[in-house]
Coordinates of C-alpha atoms and ligand atoms in Angstrom, one line a residue:
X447 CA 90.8 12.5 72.4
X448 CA 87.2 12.1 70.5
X449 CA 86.2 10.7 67.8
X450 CA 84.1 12.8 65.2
X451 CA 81.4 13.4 67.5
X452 CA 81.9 15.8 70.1
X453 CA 82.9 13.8 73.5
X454 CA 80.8 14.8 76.4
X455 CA 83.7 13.8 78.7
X456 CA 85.8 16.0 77.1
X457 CA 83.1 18.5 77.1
X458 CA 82.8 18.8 80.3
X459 CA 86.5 18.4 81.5
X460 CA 87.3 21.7 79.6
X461 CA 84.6 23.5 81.6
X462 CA 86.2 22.9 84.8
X463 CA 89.3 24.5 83.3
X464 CA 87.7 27.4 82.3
X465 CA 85.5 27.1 85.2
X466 CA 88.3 27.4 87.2
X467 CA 90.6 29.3 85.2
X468 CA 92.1 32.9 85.9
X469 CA 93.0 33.7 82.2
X470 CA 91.2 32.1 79.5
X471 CA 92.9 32.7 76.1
X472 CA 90.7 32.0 72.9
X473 CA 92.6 32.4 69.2
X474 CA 89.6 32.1 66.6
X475 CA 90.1 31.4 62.7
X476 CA 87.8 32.0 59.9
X477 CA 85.8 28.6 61.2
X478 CA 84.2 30.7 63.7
X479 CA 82.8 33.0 61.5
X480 CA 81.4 30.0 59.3
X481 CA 78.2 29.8 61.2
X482 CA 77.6 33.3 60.4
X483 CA 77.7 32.5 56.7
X484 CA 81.2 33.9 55.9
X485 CA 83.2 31.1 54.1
X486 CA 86.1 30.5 55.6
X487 CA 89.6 31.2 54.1
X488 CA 89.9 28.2 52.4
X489 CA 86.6 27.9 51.3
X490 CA 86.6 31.6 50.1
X491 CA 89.3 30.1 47.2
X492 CA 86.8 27.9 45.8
X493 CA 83.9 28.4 43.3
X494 CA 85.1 31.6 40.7
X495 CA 88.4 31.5 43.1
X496 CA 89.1 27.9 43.4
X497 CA 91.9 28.6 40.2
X498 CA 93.9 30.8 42.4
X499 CA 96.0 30.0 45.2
X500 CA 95.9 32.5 48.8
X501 CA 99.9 33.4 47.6
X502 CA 98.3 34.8 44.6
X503 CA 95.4 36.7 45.8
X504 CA 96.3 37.6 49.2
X505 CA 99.7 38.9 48.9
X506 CA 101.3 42.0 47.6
X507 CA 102.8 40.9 45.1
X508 CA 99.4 39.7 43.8
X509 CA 97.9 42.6 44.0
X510 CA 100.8 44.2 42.2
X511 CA 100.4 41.7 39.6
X512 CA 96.7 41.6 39.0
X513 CA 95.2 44.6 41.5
X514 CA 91.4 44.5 39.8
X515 CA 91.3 41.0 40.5
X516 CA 92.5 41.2 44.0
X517 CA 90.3 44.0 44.8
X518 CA 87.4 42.8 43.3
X519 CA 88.0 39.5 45.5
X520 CA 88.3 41.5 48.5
X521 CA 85.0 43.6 47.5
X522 CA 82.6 40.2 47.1
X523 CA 84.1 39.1 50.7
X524 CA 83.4 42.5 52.0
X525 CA 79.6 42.3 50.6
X526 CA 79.2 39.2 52.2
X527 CA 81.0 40.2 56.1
X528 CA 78.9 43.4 55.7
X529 CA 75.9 41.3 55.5
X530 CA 76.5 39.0 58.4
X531 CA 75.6 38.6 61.6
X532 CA 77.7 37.3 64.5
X533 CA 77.1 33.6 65.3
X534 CA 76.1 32.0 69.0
X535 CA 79.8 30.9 69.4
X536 CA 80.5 35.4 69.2
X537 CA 77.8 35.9 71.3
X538 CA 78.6 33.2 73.7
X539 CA 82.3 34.4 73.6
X540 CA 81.7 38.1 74.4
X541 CA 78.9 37.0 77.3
X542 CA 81.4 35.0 79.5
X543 CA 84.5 37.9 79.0
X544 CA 81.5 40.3 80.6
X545 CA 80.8 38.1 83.3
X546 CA 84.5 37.5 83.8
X547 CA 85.9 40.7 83.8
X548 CA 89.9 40.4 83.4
X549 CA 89.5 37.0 82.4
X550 CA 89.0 36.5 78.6
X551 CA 91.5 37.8 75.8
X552 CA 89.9 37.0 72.3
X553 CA 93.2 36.9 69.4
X554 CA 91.5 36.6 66.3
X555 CA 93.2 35.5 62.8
X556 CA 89.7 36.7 60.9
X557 CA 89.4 40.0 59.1
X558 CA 85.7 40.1 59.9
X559 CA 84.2 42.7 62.7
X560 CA 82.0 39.6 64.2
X561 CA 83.5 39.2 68.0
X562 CA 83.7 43.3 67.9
X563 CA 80.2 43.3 67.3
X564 CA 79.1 40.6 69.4
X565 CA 80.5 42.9 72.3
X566 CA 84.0 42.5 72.4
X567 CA 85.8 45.6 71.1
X568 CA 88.9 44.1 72.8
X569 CA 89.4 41.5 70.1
X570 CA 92.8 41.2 69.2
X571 CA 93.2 41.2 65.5
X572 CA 96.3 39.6 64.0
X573 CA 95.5 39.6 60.5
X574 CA 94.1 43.1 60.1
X575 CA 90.6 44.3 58.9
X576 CA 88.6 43.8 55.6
X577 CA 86.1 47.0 55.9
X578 CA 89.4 49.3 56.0
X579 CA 91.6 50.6 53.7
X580 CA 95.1 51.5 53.4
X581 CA 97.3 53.1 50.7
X582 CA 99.3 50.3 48.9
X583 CA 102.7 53.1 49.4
X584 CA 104.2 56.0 51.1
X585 CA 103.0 58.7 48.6
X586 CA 106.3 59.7 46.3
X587 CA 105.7 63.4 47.4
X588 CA 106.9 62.5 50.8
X589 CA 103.4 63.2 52.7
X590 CA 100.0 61.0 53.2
X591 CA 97.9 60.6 50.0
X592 CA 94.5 62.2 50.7
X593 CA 91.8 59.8 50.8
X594 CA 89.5 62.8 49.5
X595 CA 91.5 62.3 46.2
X596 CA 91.3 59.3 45.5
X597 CA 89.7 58.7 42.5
X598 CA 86.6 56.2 42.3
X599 CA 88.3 52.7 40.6
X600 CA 88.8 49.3 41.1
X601 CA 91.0 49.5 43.1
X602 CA 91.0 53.2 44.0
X603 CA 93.9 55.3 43.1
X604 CA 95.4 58.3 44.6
X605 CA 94.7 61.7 42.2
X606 CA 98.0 63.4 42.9
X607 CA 100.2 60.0 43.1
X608 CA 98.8 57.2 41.6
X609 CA 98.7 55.5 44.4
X610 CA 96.8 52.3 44.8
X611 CA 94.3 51.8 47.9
X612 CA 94.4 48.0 49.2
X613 CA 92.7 46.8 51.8
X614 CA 93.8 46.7 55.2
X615 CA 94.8 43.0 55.8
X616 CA 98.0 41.7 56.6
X617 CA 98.7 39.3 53.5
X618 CA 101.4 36.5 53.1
X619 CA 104.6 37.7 53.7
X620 CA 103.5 40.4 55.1
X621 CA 104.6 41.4 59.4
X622 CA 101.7 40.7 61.7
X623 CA 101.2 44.2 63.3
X624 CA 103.5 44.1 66.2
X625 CA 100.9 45.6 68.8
X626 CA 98.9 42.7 68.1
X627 CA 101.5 39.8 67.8
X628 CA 103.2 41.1 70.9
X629 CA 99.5 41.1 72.8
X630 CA 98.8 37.9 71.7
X631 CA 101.8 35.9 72.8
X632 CA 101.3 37.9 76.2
X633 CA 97.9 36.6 76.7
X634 CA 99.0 32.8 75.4
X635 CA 102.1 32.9 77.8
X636 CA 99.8 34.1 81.1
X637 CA 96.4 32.0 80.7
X638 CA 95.2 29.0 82.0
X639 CA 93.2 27.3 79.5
X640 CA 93.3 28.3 75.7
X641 CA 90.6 27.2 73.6
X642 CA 91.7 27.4 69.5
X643 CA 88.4 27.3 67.9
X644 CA 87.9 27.6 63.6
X645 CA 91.4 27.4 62.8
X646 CA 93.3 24.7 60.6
X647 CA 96.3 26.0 62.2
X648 CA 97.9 25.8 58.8
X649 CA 99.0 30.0 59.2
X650 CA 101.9 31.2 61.1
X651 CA 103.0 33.1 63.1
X652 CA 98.7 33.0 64.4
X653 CA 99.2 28.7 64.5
X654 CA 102.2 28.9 66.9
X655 CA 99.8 30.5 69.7
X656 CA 98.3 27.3 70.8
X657 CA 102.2 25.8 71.2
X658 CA 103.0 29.0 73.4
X659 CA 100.2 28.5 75.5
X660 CA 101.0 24.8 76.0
X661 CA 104.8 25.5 77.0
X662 CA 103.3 27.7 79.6
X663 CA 101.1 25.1 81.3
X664 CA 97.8 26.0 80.3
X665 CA 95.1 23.3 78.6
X666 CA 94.9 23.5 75.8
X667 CA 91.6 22.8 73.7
X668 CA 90.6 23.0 70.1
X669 CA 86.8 23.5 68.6
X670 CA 86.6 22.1 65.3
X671 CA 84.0 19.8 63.3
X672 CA 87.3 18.4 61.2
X673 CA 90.9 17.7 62.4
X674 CA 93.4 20.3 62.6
X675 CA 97.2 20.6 61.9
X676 CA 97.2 21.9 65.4
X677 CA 95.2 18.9 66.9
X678 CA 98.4 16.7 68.3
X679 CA 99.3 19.8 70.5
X680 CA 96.2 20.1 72.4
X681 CA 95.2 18.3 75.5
X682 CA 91.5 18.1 74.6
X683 CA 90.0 18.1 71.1
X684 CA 85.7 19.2 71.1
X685 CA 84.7 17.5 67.6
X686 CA 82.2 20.7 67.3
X687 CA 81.3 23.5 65.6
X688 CA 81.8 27.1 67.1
X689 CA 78.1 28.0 68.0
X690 CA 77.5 24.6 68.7
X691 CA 80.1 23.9 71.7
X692 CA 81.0 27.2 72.7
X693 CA 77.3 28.4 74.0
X694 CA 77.5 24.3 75.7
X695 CA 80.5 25.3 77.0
X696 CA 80.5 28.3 78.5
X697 CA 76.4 29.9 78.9
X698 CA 75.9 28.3 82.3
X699 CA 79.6 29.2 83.7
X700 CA 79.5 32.4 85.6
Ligands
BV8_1066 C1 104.7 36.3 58.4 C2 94.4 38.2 55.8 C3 106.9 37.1 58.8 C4 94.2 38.2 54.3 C5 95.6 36.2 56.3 C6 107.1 32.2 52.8 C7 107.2 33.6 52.7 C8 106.7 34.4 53.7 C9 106.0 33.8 54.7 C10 105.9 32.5 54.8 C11 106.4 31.7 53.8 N1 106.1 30.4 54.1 C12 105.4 30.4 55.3 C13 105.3 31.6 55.6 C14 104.5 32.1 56.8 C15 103.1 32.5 56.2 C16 102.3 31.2 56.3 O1 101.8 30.9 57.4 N2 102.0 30.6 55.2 C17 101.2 29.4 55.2 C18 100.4 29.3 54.0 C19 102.2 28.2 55.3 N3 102.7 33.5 57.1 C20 102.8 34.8 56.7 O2 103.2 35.2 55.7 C21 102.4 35.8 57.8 N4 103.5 36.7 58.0 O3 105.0 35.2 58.6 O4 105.5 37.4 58.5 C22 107.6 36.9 57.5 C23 107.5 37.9 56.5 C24 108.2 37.7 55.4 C25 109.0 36.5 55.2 C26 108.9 35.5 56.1 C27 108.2 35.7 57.3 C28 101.2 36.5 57.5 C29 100.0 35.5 57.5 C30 98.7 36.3 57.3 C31 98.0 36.0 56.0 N5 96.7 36.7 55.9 N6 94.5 36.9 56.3 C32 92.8 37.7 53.9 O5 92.1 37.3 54.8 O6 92.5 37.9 52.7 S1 95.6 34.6 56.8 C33 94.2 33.9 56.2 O7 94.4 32.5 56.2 C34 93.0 34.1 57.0 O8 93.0 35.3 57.7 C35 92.9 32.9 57.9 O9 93.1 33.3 59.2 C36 94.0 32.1 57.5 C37 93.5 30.7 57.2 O10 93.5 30.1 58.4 P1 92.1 29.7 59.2 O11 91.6 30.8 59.9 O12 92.4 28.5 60.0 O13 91.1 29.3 58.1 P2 91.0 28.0 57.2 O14 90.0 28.3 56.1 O15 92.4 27.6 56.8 O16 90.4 26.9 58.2 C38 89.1 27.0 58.7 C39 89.0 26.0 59.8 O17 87.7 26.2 60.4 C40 89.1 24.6 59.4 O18 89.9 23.9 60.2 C41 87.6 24.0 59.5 O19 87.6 22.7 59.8 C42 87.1 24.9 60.6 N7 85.7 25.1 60.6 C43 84.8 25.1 59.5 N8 83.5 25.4 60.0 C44 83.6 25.5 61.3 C45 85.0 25.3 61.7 N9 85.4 25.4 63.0 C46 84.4 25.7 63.9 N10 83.1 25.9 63.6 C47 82.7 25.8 62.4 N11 81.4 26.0 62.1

């Protein structure tokens, strides 16, 4: 495996994989939305967060215990994914699934719309999506809270209830949606190659992915500028950022 600079042996062994691959899996983290100017998860907990741990602010019982400062954590990430732009690495991404038709699945840990709108609406999102909301309950009255009355308020609350609107994200503790946990093992058990790109693999049940795609013979390669908790279980490690290696990797394959 390389060293910290991106290996052009390695480089250019995983695009003969992919080159010749019938399924490519890819499983992106919050790295690959770095280059886009998003901070990534853990960086997101530092500066005016740095004092609070995820467990705290992206959980329910945080937002139970403190919901204006959850929701006003969520609202300054929202400002800044509404202000982004996806990244070469998205646009690379969504280029090679259209000239692959049936080829790419895209499983995505980030709660950011950047692969959707780099062209691939398929992206499958385990960790749910900033820009929507959901009510933090079933509504005591026994039938959906109206959105129309929810009353302006940080967070929101339901009118009629008092229910609280949270954003919809899957926090700690919390089920991964089983749609998308159930897609996303399918497409890890059936490709030939998955690349794990942004990801510190330090979240389960997302980190597992790259393990269930090894089991089932595919290479298995990781894009990252830093090490990984993942890294040991790969076969080839690209010491690079997302829209540095994955344009290099995949632009000139058809
Ligand atoms: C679950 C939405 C079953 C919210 C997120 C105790 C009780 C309950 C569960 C657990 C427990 N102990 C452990 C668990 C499991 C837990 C877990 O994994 N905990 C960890 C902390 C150990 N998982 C869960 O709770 C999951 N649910 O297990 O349900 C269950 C239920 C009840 C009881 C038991 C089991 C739910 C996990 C989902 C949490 N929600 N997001 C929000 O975003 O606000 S996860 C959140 O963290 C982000 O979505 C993000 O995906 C993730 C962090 O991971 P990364 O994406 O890797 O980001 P990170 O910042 O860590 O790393 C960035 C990487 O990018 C770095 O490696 C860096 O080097 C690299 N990078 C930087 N720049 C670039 C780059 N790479 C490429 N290019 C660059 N330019």
């Amino acid at each position: 495996m390389a060293g910290d600079a991106l290996d052009p042996a390695a480089l250019a062994a995983v695009r003969a994989h992919v080159a010749a691959a019938r399924r490519v899996c890819v499983l992106t983290g919050a790295g690959m939305s770095a280059e886009s100017g998003i901070p990534t998860f853990r960086d997101a907990l530092t500066g005016l967060w740095a004092k609070f741990d995820p467990a705290e602010l992206a959980s329910e019982e945080g937002f139970r215990a403190q919901p204006q400062r959850v929701w006003d954590w969520y609202a300054e990430r929202r400002v800044g994914m509404r202000a982004s732009q996806p990244n070469a690495g998205h646009v690379a991404l969504a280029a090679f699934g259209r000239r692959r038709p049936g080829v790419l699945s895209v499983v995505t840990q980030n709660v950011d719309d950047l692969h959707q709108r780099a062209g691939w609406p398929d992206t499958i999102r385990l960790h749910g999506d900033i820009l929507a909301n959901c009510w933090l309950e079933p509504c005591p009255r026994g039938r959906a809270c109206d959105p129309a009355h929810a009353a302006a308020g940080r967070p929101p609350r339901c009118t009629d209830c008092g229910n609280l609107v949270r954003p919809g994200v899957v926090w700690f503790g919390e089920m991964l949606p089983e749609g998308a946990i159930d897609a996303a093992e399918r497409a890890a058990r059936a490709c030939d190659v998955m690349l794990v790109v942004g990801t510190s693999g330090a979240v389960w049940p997302a980190a597992g992915l790259a393990a269930t795609a090894r089991r089932a013979a595919a290479q298995v390669a990781i894009v990252n500028p830093h090490p990984s908790e993942i890294d040991d279980g790969a076969h080839w490690v690209l010491r690079g950022t997302a829209a540095g290696v994955l344009p290099a990797l995949l632009d000139t394959l058809d």
